[in-house]
Structure formats: structure tokens, C-alpha cells
Coordinates of N, CA and C in Angstrom, one line a residue:
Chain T
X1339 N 8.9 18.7 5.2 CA 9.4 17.5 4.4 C 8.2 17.0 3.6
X1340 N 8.7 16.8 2.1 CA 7.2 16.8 1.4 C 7.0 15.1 1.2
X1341 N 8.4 14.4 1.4 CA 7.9 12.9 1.2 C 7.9 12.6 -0.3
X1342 N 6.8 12.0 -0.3 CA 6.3 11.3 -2.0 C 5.4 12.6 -2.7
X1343 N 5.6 13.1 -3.8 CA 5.1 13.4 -4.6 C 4.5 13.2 -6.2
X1344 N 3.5 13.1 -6.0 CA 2.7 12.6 -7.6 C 1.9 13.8 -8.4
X1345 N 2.4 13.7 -9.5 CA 1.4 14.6 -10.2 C 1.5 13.8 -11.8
X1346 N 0.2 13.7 -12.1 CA -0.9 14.9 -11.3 C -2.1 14.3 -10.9
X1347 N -2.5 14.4 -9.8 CA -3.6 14.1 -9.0 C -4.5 13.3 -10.0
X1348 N -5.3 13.7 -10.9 CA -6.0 13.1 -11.7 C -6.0 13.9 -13.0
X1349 N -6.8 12.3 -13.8 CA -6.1 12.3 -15.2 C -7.1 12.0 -16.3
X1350 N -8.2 12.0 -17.0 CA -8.7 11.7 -17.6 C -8.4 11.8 -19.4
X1351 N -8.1 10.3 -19.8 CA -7.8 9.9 -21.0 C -8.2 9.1 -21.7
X1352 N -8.4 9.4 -23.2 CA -8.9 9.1 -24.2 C -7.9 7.4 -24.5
X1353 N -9.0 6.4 -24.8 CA -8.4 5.1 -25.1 C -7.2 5.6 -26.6
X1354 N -6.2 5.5 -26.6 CA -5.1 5.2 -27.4 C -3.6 6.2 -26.8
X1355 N -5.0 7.4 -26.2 CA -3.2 8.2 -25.6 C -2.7 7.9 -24.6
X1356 N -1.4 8.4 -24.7 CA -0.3 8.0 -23.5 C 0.0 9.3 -22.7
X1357 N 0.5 9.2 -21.5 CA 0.8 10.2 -20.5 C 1.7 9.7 -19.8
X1358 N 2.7 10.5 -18.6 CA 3.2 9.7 -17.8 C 3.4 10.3 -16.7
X1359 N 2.9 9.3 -15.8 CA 3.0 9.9 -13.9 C 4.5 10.1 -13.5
X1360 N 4.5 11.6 -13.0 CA 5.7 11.8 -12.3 C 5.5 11.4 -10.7
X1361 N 6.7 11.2 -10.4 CA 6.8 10.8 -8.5 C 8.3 11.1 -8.4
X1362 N 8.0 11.7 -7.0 CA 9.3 12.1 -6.9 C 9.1 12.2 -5.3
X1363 N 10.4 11.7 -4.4 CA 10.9 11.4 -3.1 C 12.2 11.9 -2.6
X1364 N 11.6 12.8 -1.4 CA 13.0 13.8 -0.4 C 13.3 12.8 0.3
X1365 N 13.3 12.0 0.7 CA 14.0 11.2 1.9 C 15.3 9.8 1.4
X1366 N 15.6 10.3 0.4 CA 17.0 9.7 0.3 C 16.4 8.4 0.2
X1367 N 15.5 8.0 -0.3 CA 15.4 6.4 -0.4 C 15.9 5.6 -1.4
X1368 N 16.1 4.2 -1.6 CA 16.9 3.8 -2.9 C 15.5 3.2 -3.5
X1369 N 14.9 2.4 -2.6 CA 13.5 1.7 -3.9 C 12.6 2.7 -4.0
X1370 N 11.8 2.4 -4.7 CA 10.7 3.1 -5.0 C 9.8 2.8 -6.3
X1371 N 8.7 2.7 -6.2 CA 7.6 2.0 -6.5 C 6.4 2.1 -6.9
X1372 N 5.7 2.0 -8.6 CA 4.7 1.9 -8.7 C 3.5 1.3 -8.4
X1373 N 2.7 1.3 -8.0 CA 1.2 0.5 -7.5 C -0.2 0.9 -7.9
X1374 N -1.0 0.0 -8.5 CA -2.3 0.5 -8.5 C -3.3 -0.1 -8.0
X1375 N -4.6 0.5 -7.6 CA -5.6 -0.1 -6.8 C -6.5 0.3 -7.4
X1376 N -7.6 -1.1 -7.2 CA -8.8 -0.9 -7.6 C -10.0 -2.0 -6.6
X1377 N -11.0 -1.4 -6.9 CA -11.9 -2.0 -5.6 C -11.6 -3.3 -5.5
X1378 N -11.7 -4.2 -4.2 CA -11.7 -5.1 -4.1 C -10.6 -6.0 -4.0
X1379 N -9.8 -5.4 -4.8 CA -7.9 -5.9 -4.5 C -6.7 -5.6 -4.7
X1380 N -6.9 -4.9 -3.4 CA -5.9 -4.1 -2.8 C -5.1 -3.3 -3.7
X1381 N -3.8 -3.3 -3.4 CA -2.6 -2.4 -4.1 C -1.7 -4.0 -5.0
X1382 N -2.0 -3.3 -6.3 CA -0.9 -4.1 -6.9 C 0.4 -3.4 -7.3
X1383 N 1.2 -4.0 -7.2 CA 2.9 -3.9 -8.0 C 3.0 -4.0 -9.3
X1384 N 2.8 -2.7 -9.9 CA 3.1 -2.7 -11.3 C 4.6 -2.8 -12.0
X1385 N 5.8 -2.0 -11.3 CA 7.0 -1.8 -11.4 C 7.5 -1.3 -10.3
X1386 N 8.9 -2.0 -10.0 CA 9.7 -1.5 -9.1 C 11.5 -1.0 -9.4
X1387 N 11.5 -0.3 -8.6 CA 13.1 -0.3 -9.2 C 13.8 -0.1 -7.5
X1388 N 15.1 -0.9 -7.3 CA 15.4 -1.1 -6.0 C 16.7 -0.6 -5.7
X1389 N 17.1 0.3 -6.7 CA 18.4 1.5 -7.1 C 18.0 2.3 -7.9
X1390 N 19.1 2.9 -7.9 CA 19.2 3.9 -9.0 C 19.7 3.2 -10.5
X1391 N 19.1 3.4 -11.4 CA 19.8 2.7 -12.6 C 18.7 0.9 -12.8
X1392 N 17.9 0.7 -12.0 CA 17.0 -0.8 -11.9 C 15.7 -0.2 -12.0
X1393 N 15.0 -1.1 -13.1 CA 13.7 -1.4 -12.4 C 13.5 -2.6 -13.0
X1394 N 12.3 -3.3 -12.5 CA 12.1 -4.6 -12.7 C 10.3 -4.3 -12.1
X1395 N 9.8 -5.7 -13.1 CA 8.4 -5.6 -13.5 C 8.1 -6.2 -12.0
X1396 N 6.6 -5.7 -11.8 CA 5.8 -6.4 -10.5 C 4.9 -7.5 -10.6
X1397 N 3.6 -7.3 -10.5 CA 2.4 -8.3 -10.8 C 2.0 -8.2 -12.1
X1398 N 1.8 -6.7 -12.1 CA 0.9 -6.4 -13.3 C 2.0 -5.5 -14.4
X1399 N 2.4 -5.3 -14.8 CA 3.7 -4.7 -15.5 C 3.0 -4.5 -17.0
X1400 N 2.0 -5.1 -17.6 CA 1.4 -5.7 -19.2 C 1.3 -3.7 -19.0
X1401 N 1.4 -2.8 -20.4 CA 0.7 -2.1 -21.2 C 1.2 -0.9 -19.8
X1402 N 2.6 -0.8 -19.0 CA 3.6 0.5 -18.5 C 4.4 0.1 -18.9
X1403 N 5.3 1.1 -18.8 CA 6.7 1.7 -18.8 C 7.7 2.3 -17.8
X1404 N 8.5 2.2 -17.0 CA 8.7 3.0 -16.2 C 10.8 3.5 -16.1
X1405 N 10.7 4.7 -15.7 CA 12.1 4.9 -16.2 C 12.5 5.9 -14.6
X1406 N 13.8 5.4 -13.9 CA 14.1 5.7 -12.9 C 15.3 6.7 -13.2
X1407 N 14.5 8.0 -13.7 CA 15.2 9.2 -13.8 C 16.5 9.5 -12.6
X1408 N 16.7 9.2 -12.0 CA 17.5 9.7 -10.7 C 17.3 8.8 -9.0
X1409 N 17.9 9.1 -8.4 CA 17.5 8.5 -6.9 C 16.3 9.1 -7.1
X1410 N 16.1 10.2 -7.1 CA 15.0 11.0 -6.3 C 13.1 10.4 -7.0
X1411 N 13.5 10.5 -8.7 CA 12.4 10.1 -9.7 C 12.4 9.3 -10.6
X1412 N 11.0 8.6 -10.7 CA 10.4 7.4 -11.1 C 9.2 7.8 -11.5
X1413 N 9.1 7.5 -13.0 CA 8.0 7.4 -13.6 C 7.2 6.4 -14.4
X1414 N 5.9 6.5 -14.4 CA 5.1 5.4 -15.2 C 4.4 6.1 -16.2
X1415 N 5.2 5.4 -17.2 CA 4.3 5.5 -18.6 C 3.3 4.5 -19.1
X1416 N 2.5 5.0 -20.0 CA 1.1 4.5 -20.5 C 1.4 4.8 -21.7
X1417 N 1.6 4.1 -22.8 CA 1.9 4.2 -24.1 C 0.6 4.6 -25.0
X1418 N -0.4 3.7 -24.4 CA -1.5 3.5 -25.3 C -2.4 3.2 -24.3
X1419 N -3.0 3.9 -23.3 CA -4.3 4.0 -22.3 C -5.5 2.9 -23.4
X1420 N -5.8 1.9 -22.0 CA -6.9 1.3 -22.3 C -7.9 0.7 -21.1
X1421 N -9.3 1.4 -21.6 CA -10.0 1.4 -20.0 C -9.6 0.5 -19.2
X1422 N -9.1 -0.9 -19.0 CA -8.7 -1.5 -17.9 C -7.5 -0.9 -17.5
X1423 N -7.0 0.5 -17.4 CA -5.9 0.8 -16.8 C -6.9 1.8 -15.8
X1424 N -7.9 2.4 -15.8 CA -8.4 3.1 -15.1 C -8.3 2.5 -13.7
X1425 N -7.8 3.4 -12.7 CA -7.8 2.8 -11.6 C -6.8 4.0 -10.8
X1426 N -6.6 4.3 -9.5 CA -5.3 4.7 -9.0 C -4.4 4.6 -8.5
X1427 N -3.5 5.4 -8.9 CA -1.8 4.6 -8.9 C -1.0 6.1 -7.5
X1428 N 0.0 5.1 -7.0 CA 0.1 5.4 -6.1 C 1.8 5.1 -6.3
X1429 N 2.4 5.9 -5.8 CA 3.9 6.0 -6.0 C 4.2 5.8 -4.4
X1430 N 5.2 4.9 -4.2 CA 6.1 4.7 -3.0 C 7.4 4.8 -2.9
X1431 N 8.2 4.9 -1.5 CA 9.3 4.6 -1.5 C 9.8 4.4 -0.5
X1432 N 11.2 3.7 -0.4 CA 11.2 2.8 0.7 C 12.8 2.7 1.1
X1433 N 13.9 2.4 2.3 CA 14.7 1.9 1.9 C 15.0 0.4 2.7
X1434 N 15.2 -0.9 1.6 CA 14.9 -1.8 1.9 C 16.3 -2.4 3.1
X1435 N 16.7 -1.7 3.7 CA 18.0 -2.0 4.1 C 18.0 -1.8 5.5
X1436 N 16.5 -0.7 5.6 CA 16.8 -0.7 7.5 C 15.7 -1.8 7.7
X1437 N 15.9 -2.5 9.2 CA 15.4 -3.4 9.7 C 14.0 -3.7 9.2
X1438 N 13.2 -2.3 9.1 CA 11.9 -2.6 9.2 C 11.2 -1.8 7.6
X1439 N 11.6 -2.2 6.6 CA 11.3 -1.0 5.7 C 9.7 -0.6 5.2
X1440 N 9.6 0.4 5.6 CA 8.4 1.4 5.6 C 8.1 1.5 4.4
X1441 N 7.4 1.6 3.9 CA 7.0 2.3 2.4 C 5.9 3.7 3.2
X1442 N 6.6 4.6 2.3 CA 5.8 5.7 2.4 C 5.1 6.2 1.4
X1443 N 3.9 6.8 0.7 CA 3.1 6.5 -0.1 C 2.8 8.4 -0.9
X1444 N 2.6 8.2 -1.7 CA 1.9 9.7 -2.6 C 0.7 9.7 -2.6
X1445 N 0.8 10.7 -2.6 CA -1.2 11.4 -2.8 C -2.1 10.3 -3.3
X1446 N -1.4 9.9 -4.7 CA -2.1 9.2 -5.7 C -2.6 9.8 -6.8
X1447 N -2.7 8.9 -7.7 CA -3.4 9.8 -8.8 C -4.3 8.8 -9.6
X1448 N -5.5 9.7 -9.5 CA -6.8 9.1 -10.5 C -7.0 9.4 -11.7
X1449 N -6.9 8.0 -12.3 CA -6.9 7.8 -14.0 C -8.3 7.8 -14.2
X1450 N -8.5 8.3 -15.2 CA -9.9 7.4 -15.9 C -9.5 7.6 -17.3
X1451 N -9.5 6.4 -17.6 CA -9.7 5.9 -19.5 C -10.8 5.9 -20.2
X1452 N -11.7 6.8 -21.5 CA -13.0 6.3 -21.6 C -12.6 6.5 -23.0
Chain H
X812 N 5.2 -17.8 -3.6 CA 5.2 -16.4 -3.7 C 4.0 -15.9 -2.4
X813 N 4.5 -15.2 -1.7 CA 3.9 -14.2 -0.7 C 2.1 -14.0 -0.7
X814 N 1.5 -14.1 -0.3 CA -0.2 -13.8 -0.8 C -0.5 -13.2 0.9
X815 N -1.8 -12.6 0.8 CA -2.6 -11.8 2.1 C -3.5 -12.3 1.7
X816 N -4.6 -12.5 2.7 CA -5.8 -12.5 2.7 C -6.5 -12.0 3.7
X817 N -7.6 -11.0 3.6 CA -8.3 -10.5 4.7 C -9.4 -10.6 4.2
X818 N -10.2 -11.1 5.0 CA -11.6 -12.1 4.3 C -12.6 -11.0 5.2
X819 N -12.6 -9.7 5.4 CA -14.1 -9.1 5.9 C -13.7 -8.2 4.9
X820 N -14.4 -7.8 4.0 CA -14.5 -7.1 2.8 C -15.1 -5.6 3.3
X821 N -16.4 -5.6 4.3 CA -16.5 -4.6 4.9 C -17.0 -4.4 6.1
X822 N -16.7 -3.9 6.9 CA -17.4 -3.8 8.1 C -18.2 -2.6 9.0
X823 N -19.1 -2.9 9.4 CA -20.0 -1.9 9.7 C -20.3 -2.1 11.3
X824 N -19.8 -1.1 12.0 CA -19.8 -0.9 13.6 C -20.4 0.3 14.3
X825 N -20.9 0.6 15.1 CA -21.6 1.6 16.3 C -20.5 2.0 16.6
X826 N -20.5 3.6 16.9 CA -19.0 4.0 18.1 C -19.0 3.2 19.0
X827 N -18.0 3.1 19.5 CA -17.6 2.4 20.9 C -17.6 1.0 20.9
X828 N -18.4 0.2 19.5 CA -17.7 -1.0 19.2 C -16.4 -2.1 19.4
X829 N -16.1 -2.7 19.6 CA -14.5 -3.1 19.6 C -14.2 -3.6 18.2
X830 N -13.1 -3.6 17.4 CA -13.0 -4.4 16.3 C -11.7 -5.2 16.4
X831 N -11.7 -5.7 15.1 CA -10.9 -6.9 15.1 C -10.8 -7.3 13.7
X832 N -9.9 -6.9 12.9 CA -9.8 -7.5 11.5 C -9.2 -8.2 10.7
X833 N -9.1 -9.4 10.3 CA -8.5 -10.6 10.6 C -7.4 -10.3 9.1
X834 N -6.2 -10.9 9.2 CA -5.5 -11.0 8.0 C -4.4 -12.6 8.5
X835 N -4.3 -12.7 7.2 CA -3.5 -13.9 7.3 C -3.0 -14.1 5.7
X836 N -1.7 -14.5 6.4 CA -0.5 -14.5 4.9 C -0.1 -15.9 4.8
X837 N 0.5 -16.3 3.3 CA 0.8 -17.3 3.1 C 2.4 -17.2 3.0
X838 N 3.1 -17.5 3.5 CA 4.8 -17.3 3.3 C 5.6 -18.6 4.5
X839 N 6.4 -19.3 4.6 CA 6.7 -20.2 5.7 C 8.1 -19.3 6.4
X840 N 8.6 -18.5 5.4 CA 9.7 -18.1 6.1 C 9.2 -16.6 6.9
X841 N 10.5 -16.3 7.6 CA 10.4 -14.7 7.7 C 10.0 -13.6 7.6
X842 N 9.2 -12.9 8.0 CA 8.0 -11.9 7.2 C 8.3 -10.4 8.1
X843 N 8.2 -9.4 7.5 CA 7.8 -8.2 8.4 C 6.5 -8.0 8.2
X844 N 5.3 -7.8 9.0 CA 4.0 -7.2 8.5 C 3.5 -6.1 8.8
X845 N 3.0 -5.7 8.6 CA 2.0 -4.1 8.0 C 0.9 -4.1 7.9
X846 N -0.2 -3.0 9.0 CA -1.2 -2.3 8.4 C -1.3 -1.3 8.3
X847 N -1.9 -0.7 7.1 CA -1.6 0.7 6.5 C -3.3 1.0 7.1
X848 N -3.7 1.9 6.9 CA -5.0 2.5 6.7 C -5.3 3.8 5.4
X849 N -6.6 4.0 4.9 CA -6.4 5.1 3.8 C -7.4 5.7 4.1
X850 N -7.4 7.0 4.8 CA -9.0 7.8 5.3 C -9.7 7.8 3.3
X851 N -10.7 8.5 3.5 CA -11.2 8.6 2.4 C -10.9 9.8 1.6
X852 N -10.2 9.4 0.1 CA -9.7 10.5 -0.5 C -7.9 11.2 0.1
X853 N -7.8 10.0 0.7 CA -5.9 10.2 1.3 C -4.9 8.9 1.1
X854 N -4.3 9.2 1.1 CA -3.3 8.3 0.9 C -2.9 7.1 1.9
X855 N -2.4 5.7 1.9 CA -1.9 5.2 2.8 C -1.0 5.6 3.5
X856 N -1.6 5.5 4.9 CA -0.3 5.9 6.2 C -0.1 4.7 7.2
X857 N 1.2 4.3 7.4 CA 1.5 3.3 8.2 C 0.5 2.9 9.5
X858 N -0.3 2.3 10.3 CA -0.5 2.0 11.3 C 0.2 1.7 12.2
X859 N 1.0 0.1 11.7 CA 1.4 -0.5 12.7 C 2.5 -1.4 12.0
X860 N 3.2 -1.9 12.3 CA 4.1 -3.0 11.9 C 5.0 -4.2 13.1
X861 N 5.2 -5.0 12.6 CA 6.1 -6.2 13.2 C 6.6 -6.6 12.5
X862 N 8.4 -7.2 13.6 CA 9.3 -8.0 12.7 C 9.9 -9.0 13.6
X863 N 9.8 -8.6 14.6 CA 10.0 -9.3 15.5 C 9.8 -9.1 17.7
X864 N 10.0 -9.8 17.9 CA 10.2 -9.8 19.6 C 8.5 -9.6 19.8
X865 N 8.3 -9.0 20.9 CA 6.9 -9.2 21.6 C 5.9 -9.1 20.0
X866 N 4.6 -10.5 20.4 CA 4.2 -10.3 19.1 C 3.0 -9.5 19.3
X867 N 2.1 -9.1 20.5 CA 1.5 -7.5 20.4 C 2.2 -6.5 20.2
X868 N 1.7 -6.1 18.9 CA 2.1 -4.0 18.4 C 1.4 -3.7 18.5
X869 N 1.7 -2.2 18.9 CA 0.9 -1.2 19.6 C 1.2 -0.3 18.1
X870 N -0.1 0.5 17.5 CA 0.5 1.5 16.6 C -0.3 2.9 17.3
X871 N -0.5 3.5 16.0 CA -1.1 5.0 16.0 C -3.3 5.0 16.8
X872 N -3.0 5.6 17.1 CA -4.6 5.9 17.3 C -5.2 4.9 18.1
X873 N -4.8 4.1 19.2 CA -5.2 3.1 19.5 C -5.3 1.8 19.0
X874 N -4.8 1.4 17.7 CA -4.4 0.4 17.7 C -3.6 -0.6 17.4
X875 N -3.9 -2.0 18.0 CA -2.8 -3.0 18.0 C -3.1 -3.8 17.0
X876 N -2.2 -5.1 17.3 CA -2.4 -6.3 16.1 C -1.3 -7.2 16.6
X877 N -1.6 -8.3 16.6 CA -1.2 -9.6 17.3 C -0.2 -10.6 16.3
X878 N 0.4 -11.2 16.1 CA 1.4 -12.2 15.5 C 1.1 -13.0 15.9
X879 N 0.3 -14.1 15.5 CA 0.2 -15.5 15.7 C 1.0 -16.4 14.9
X880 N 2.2 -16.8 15.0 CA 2.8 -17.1 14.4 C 2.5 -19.0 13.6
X881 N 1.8 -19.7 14.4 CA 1.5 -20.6 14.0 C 0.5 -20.9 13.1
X882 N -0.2 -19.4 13.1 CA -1.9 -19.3 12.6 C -1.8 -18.5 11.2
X883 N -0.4 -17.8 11.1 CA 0.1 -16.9 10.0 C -0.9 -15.9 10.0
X884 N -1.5 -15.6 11.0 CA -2.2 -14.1 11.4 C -2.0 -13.0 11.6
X885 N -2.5 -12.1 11.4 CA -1.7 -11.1 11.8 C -2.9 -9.5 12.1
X886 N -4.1 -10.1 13.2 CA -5.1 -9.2 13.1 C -5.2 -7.7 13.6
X887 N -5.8 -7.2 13.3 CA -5.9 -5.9 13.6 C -7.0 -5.6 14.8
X888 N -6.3 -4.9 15.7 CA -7.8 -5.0 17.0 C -7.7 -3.2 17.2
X889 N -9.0 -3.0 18.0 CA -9.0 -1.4 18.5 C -10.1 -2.0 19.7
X890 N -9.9 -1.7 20.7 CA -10.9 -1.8 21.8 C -12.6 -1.2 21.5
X891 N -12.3 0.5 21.1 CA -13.5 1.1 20.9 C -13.3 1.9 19.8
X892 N -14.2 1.7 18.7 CA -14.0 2.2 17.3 C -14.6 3.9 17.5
X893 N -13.8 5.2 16.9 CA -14.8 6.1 16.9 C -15.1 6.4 15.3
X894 N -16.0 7.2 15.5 CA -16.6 7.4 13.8 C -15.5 8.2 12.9
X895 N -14.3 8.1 13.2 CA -13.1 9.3 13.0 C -12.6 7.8 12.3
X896 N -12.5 6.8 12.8 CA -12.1 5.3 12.1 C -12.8 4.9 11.0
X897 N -13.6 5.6 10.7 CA -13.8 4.9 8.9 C -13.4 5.4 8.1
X898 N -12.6 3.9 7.2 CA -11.5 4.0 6.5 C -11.7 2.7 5.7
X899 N -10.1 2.5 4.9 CA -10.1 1.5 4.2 C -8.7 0.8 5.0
X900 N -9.0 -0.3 5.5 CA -7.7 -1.0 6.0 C -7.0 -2.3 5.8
X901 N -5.6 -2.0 5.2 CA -4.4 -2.8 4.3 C -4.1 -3.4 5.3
X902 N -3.8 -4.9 5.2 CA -2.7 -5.7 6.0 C -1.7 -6.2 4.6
X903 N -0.3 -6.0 4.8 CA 0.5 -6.1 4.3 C 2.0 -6.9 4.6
X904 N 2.9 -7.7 4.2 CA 3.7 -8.5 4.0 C 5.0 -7.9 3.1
X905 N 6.4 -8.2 3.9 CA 7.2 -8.3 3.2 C 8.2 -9.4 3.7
X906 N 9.3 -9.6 2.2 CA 10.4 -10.5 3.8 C 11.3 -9.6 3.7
X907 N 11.9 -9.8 4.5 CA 13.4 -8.8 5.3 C 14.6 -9.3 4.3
X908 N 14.2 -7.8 3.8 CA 16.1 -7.8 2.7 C 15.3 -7.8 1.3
X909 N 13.7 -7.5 1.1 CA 13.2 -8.0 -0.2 C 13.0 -6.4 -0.8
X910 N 13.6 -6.1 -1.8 CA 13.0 -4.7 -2.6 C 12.2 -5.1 -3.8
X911 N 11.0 -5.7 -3.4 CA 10.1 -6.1 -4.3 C 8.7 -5.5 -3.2
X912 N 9.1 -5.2 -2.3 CA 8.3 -4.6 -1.3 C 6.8 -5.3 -0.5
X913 N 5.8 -4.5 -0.9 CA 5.0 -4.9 0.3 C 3.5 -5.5 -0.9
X914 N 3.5 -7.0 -0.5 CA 2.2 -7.5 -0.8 C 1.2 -7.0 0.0
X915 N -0.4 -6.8 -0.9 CA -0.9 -6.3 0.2 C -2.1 -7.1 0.0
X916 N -3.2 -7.4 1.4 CA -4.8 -7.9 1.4 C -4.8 -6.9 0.6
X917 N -6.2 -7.5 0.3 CA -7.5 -6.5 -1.1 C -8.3 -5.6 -0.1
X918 N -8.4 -5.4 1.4 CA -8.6 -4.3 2.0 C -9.8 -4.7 2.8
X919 N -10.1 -4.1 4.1 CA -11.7 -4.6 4.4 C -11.6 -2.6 4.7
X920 N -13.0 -2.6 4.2 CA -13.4 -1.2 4.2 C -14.4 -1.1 6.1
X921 N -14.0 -0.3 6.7 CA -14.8 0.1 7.8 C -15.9 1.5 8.0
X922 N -16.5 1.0 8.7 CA -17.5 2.2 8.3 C -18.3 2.1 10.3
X923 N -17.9 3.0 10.7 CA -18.1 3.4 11.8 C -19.4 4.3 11.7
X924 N -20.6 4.2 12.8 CA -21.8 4.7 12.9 C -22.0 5.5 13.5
X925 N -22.1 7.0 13.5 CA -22.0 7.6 14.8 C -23.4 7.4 15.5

């Protein structure tokens, strides 16, 4: 069972290009969720989508994109990479309907913008 | 809106140590909580969680974490730390029924001494 998958592990980009992280989840879950971290505080919520067909912005939402291809995939776009995006992002998924909902997490993947 | 705080940023212990790492949320209603852990260079994996009934949880690898419900606590303990436990460690918040998912502390990093 592979869980969360993110590719691609790491990414280094030039300030103005765009790329976009794929993630993709076997366990039948309905949310699922972008996040990035950087030293000192914690995991933020950049986008979430809590169906198929939703997403809706998190904390930090300014300068992504994100489009919930299917149950299974969710992606975050970068239109226009700018060094404060450097940081790594981390795909989850979850379903918010059993008692205790877990988030289960991806590899991650490390940005650097220079 | 939901907030964490875990005020030891880092911690530095001897094997066989006990620890104890304090988190506390701001929320008055309902809450599930969560500590995740992230070895180094891995992803977040659940620890431990509560939602309700006995407020000691017992998780993975020896350790627990306490619900003080009056104190909006939610600490992280291990009797005796081994050097296999340094890590980076999330306490985390949701409420029940929320697909906006899991607020998380900014992390307190541990660093076990062999």
C-alpha cells in the first residue's frame, strides 16, 4: 500500500518559473491537502480540497494554484516561483468523517527558488 | 480560529532521560489532538492522538501524552528517551467534522545524546 505520493522529491527553480507538484493517494480518502514547512513554524495549510470537485484556500494560499484532478489527485501549482516559496511541501490525506481523522502524509518535496 | 503552541523550540537530552514536551491549543470547543513526529529526512508519522474518554494516550514507541482539559494541554511524555528519538515533534489540533484539517505547533526539535 503506497499511501501518499509526491513527486518530485526535489525541485530547484529559477525565480519567475512555474512547475507543479503532483500527489496522489490509494486509500480512498475524500480530503486531501497541501502544506508547507519551514523552520520554526510548523506545517502551514496552503490549499485544501474536502471532495472531489472542492478546494478552498488555507493560511497561506497567496502565489498557488491547486486543481483536484480526481478522488485520488491533487496538485499545487506555482505560477511564477519566488524565493519566499522555497520551503517543503508536503501532500496529505484524510477522511474527515471517521471519528478520529488521521492525516497521512507524503515524502515531501524540496523546493529551492534562487 | 484554532492556534498551537509548543514553547521548547529545541531539546537536548542524555539516553535514558525522561521527556516531556509541552503543547497547548487555543480553541474552547471540541478538539481531536495529535502528535506527529518527523525522523530526519522522512515524513510525518502519526504518534499518538485523542478525542475522547481516558485522557492518558498511549502511542507508538513508548509514548504517551495527557489531556488536561482545563489547562488546554496536551503534552508529550516518554519515560526514557533513546538516541533512536531524535526527531522533530508536531502537536497538532483539529475539531471533529472539520475538513480544513490539522493546525499544527511550529515543532520542538529533539536531539538525544548517546
Amino acid at each position: 500500500n503506497a499511501g501518499v505520493t509526491q513527486t518530485p522529491k526535489f525541485q530547484v527553480l529559477k525565480t519567475g518559473q512555474s512547475m507543479t507538484l503532483q500527489c496522489a493517494q490509494d486509500m480512498n480518502h475524500n480530503s486531501m491537502y497541501w502544506y508547507r514547512q519551514d523552520p520554526g513554524m510548523g506545517l502551514r495549510l496552503i490549499y485544501y480540497s474536502a471532495s472531489e470537485g472542492t478546494t478552498d484556500k488555507g493560511e497561506v494560499p497567496n502565489g498557488y494554484n491547486v486543481s483536484r484532478l480526481n478522488k485520488r489527485e491533487f496538485s499545487l501549482r506555482l505560477e511564477s516561483a519566488a524565493p519566499s516559496q522555497t520551503s517543503v511541501y508536503f501532500c496529505a490525506s484524510s477522511n474527515p468523517g471517521q471519528a478520529v481523522p488521521e492525516a497521512f502524509f507524503g515524502q515531501g518535496t524540496r523546493l529551492t527558488v534562487v | 480560529a484554532q492556534s498551537v503552541s509548543q514553547h521548547n523550540h529545541h531539546v537536548i537530552l542524555s539516553e535514558a532521560a525522561s521527556l516531556e514536551l509541552g503543547c497547548n491549543y487555543s480553541y474552547g470547543g471540541t478538539v481531536n489532538l495529535f502528535w506527529y513526529v518527523q525522523y530526519p529526512g522522512q515524513h510525518l508519522q502519526l504518534l499518538l492522538k485523542y478525542f475522547s474518554g481516558d485522557p492518558l494516550v498511549k502511542g507508538i514507541k513508548g509514548f504517551e501524552a495527557e489531556f488536561i482539559k482545563s489547562k488546554f494541554s496536551f503534552n508529550l511524555r516518554k519515560p526514557s528517551v533513546q538516541w533512536s528519538d531524535t526527531a522533530e515533534y508536531f502537536c497538532a489540533v483539529n475539531r471533529p467534522g472539520s475538513a480544513r484539517q490539522l493546525t499544527f505547533g511550529s515543532g520542538t526539535q529533539l536531539t538525544v545524546l548517546p
